[in-house]
XYZ file of C-alpha atoms in Angstrom:
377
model
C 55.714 5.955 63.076
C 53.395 7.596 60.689
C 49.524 9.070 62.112
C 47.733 9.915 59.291
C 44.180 9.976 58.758
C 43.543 12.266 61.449
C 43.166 16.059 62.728
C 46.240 17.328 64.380
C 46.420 20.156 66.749
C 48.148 23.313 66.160
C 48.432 25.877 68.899
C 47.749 28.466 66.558
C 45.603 26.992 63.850
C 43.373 24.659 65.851
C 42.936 21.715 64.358
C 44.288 20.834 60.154
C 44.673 17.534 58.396
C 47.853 16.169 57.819
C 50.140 13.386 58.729
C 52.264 13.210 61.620
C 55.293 11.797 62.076
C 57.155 10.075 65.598
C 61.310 9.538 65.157
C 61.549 7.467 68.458
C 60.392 9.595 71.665
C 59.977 12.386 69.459
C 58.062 14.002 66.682
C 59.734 14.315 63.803
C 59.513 15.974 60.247
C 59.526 12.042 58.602
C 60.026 8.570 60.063
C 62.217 5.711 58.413
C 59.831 3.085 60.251
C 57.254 1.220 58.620
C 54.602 1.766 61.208
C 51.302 3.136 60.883
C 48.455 4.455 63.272
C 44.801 5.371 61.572
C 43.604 7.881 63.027
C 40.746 8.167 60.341
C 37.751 9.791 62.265
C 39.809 10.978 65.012
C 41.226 14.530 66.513
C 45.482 13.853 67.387
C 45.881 15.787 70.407
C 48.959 16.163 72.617
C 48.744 14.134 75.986
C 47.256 16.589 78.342
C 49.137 17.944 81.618
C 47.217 17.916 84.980
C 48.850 20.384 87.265
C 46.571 20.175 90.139
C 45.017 17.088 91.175
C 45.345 14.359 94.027
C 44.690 10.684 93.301
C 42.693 8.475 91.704
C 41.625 4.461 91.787
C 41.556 4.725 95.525
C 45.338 6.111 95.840
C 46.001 9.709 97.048
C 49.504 11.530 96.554
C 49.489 12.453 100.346
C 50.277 8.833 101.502
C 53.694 8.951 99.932
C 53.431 5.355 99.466
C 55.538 4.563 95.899
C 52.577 1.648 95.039
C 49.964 4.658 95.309
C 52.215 6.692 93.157
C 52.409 3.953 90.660
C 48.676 3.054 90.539
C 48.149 6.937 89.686
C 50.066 7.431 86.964
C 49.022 4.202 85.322
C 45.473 4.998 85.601
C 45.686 8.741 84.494
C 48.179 7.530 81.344
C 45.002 5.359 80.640
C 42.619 8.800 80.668
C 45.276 10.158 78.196
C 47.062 12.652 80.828
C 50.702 12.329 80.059
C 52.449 14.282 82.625
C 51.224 15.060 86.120
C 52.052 17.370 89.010
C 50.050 15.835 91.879
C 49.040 18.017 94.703
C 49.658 17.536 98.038
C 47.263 18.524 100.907
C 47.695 20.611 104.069
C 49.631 18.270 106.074
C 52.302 18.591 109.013
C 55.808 18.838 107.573
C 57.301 14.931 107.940
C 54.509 14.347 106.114
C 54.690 16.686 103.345
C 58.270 15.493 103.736
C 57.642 12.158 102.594
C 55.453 13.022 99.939
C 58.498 14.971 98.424
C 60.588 12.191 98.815
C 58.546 9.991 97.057
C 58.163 12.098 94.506
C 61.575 11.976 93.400
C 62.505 8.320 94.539
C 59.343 7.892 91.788
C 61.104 9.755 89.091
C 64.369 8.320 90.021
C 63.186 4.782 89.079
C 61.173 5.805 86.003
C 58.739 2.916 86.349
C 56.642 3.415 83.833
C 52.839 5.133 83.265
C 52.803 8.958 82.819
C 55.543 10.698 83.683
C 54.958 12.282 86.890
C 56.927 15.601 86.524
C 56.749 17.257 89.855
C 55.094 18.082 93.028
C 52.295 20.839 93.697
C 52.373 21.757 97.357
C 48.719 23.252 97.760
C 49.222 23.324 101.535
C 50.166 24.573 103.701
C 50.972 27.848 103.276
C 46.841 28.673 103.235
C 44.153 30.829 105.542
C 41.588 29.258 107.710
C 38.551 31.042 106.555
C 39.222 29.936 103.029
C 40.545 26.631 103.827
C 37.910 24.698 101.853
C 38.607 20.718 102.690
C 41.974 21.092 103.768
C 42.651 20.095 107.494
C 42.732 23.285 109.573
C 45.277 22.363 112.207
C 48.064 21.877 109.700
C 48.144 25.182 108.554
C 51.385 26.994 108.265
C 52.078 30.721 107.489
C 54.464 30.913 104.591
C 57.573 29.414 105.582
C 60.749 30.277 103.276
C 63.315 28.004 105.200
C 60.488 25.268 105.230
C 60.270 25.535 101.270
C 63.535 24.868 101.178
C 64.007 21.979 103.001
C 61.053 20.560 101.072
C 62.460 21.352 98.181
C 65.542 19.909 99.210
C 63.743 16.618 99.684
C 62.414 16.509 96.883
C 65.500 16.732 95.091
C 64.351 19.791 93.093
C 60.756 18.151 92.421
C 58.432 20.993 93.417
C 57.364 23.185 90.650
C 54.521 24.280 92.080
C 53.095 25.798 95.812
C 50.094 27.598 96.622
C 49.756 30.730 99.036
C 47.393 32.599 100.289
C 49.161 36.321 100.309
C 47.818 37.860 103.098
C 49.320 35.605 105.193
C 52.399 37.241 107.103
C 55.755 37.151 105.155
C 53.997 36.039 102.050
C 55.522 38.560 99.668
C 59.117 37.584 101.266
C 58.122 34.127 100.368
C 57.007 34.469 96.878
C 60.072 36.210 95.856
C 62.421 33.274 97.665
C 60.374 30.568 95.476
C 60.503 32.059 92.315
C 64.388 32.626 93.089
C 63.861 28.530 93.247
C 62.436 28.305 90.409
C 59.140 27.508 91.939
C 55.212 28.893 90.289
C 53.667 30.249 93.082
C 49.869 29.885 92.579
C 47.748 32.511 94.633
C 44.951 30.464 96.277
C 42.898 29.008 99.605
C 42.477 33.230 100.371
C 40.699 35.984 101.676
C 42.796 38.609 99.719
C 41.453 41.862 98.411
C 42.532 42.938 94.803
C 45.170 44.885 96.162
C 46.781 41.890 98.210
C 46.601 39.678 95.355
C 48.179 42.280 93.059
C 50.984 43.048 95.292
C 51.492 39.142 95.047
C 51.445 38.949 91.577
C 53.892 41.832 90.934
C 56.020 40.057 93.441
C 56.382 37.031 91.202
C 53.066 34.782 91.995
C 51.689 33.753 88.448
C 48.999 31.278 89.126
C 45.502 31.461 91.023
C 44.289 28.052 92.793
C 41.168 26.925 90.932
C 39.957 30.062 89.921
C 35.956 30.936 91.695
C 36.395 28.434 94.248
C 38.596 29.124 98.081
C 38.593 33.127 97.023
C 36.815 36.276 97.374
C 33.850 36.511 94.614
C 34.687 38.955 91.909
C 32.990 42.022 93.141
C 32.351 45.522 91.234
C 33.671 47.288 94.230
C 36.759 44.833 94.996
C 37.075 42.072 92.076
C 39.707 40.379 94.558
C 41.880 37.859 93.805
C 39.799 37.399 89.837
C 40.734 40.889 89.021
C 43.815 41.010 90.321
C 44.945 37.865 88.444
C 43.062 39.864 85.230
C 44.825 42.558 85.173
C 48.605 41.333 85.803
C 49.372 40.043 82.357
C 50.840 36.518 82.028
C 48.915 35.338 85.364
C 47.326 31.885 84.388
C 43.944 30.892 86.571
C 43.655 27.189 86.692
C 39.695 26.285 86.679
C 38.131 23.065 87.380
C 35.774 22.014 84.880
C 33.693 19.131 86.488
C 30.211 20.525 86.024
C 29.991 20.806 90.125
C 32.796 23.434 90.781
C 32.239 26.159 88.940
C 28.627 27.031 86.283
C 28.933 26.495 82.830
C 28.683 30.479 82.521
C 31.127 31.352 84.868
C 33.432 28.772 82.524
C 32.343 30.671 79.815
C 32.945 33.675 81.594
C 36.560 33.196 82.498
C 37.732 32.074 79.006
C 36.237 35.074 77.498
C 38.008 37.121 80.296
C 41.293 35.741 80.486
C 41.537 33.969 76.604
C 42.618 30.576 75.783
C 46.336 31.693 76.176
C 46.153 31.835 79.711
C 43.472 29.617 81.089
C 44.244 26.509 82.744
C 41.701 23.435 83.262
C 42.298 21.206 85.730
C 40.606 17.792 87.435
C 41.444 18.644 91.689
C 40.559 14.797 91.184
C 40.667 13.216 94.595
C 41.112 9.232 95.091
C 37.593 8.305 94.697
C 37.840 9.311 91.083
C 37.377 5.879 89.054
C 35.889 3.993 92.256
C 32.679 3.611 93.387
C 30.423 5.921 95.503
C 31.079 5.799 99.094
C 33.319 7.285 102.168
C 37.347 8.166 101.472
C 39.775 9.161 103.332
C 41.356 12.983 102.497
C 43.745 14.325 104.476
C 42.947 13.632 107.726
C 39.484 13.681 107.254
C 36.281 11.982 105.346
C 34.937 12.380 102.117
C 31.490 11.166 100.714
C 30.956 10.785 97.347
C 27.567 10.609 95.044
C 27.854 10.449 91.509
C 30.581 13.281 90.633
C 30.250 15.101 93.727
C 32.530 15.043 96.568
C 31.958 16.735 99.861
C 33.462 16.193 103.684
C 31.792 14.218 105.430
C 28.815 15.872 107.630
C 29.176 19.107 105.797
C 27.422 18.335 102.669
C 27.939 21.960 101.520
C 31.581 21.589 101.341
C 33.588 20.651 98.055
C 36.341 18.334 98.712
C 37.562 18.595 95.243
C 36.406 16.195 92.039
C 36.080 12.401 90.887
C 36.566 13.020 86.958
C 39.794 13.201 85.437
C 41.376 15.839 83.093
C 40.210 14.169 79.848
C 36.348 14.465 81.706
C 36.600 18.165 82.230
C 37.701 19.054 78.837
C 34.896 16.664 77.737
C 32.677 18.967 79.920
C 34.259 22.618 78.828
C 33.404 21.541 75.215
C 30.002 20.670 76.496
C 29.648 23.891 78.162
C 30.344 25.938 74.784
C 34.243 26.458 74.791
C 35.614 25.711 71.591
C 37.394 22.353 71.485
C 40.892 23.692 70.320
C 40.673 26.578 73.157
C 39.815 23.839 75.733
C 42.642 20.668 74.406
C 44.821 24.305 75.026
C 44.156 24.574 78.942
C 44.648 21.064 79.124
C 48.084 20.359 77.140
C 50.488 23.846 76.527
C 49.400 26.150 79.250
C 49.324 24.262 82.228
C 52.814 22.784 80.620
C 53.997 26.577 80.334
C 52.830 27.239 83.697
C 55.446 24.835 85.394
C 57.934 25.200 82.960
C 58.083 21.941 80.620
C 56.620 23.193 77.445
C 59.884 22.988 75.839
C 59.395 19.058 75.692
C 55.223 18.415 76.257
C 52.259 20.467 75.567
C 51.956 20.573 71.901
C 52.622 18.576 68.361
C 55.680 20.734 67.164
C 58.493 18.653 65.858
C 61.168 17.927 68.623
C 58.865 17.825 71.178
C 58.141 14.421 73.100
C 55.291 12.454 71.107
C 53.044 12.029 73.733
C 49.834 12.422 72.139
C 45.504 11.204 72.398
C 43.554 9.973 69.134
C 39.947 10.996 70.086
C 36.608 10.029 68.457
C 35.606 13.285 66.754
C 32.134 12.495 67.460
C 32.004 11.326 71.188
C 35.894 12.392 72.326
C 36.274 8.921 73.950
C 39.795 8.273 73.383
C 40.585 5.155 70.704
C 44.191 5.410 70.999
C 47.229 6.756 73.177
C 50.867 7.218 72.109
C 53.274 8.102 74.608
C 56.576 9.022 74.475
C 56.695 7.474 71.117
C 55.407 4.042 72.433
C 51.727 2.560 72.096
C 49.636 2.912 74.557
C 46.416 1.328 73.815
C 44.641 1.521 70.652
């Protein structure tokens, strides 16, 4: 297949015009196919990566149910995210279990929408004062043997698990999952800078929607922010809904940490395309008006968002951040961050053509390519 017409994304030069070129799955230097796509009018971006997020058209990832599973990544290959690491919630282990099990029966039968390319286990290795919407009495202090076993049931699926490092055995635990191969994300905590240092030197290279279930960054202690600053390579994930986090502390946190680490993500619950009303979230209630979420009864807490990953980079570019930094912290850095930008995460010839034409005036997405295969259009 042959995309011309458009401009393509290059990690390092933004965005150029020129033709690009899909060889079956893959981009490729030339194609011997006939086919075209126009992208006249249109930025060719790669299919973005959501690391951290938890259902959508009134599924949720927690109930381990293979028809939820399926209805997600159908609906988020329609918002033009291409490969997903769902989160799990802070749940008792048979149930975090299950969702692991699912997880790779899912990828086992390769049904179809995107590719759902592991499991982020955001609980529930966590602390109670900075639990945020996650259910209390399911909370676990890190747990090496019970990584394992999860692990183990999901056949190798989890690439991701946050901690909160203050927690005891926390160090001893973020050194066993990076021996797994596991990110650890720092997150959910109460930690001081030097806490959260001590985890990141110890192998942790991720912090849990940066601003939000942390310390404040502080000229006396800048906490879990600084620490995260000043350990190079550490990648903050943010979520850019327009309710998490200010459009200056957005701004803020690009200029601080630059586009090669930032993350964006959706934390997009399962009232994200439905409308307003009550949800269940892990164990508890939700209410939702407009594009806020909160538990229900306790109006001042955020139970994570209801726009997807292609709405907050919508929003970041609203909020000032260039549009090649922001297509960045949607596509190649959250892929580095778990390990699969070798195949996703950018245009580069050999990688997997999973990639988003979108209207260079609005961003609404005209057409989606994945894998090599039409989408929509």
């Amino acid at each position: 297949m042959r995309i011309t017409g458009g401009q393509v994304f290059d990690l390092e030069q933004g965005f150029s015009a020129r033709d690009l070129y899909t060889d079956g799955a893959l981009i490729s230097k030339s194609s011997a196919g006939e086919e075209t796509l126009d992208a006249s009018g249109c930025y060719v971006i790669p299919g973005l990566v959501d690391v951290h997020f938890h259902g959508c058209v009134g599924e949720d990832f927690s109930d381990a149910t293979p028809e939820g599973l399926q209805k997600i990544a159908d609906y988020e290959l329609s918002q033009g995210v291409t490969y997903l690491c769902p989160a799990g919630m802070t749940l008792p282990e048979d149930q975090l279990t299950e969702i692991c099990k699912t997880t790779a029966a899912h990828r086992a039968k390769n049904s179809g929408g995107a590719e759902v390319v592991g499991a982020h286990l955001e609980g529930p290795f966590l602390c109670a004062a900075k639990k945020g919407a996650q259910n209390g009495a399911f909370l676990h202090d890190p747990d090496v043997p019970m990584l394992k076993r999860l692990q183990d049931a999901a056949e190798g699926c989890v690439r991701l698990v946050t901690v909160a490092p203050e927690q005891p055995g926390s160090m001893e635990f973020i050194r066993a999952a990076v021996e797994m191969g596991v990110t650890v994300s720092v997150g959910h905590t109460v930690a001081g800078y030097e806490t959260a240092r001590a985890a990141f030197e110890a192998g942790a290279s991720h912090a849990t929607h940066l601003f939000n279930a942390m310390p404040p960054f502080a000229h006396r202690d800048p906490g879990v922010i600084g620490a995260a600053f000043d350990v190079p390579g550490v990648q903050p994930e943010l979520i850019c809904d327009g309710i998490h986090v200010h459009g200056s502390a957005v701004r803020a946190a690009f200029r601080l940490f630059g586009k090669e680490r930032m993350i964006l993500i959706s934390d997009s619950l399962r009232a994200t395309g439905m409308p307003d009303g009550e949800y269940p979230f892990g164990g508890q209630m939700i209410e939702v008006h407009g594009n806020r979420a909160t538990i229900l009864g306790h109006p001042e807490t955020l139970a994570g968002s209801v726009t997807s990953l292609m709405g907050c980079l919508r929003q970041a570019v609203s909020f000032g951040i260039p549009l090649a930094d922001a297509v960045r912290a949607c596509t190649y850095n959250p892929a580095q961050s778990i390990g699969i930008e070798n195949r996703a995460g950018t245009l580069d010839v050999g990688k997997e053509a999973s990639l988003v034409l979108l209207e260079r005036e609005s961003l609404s997405i005209r057409g989606i390519v994945f894998k090599g295969r039409v989408v929509t259009v």
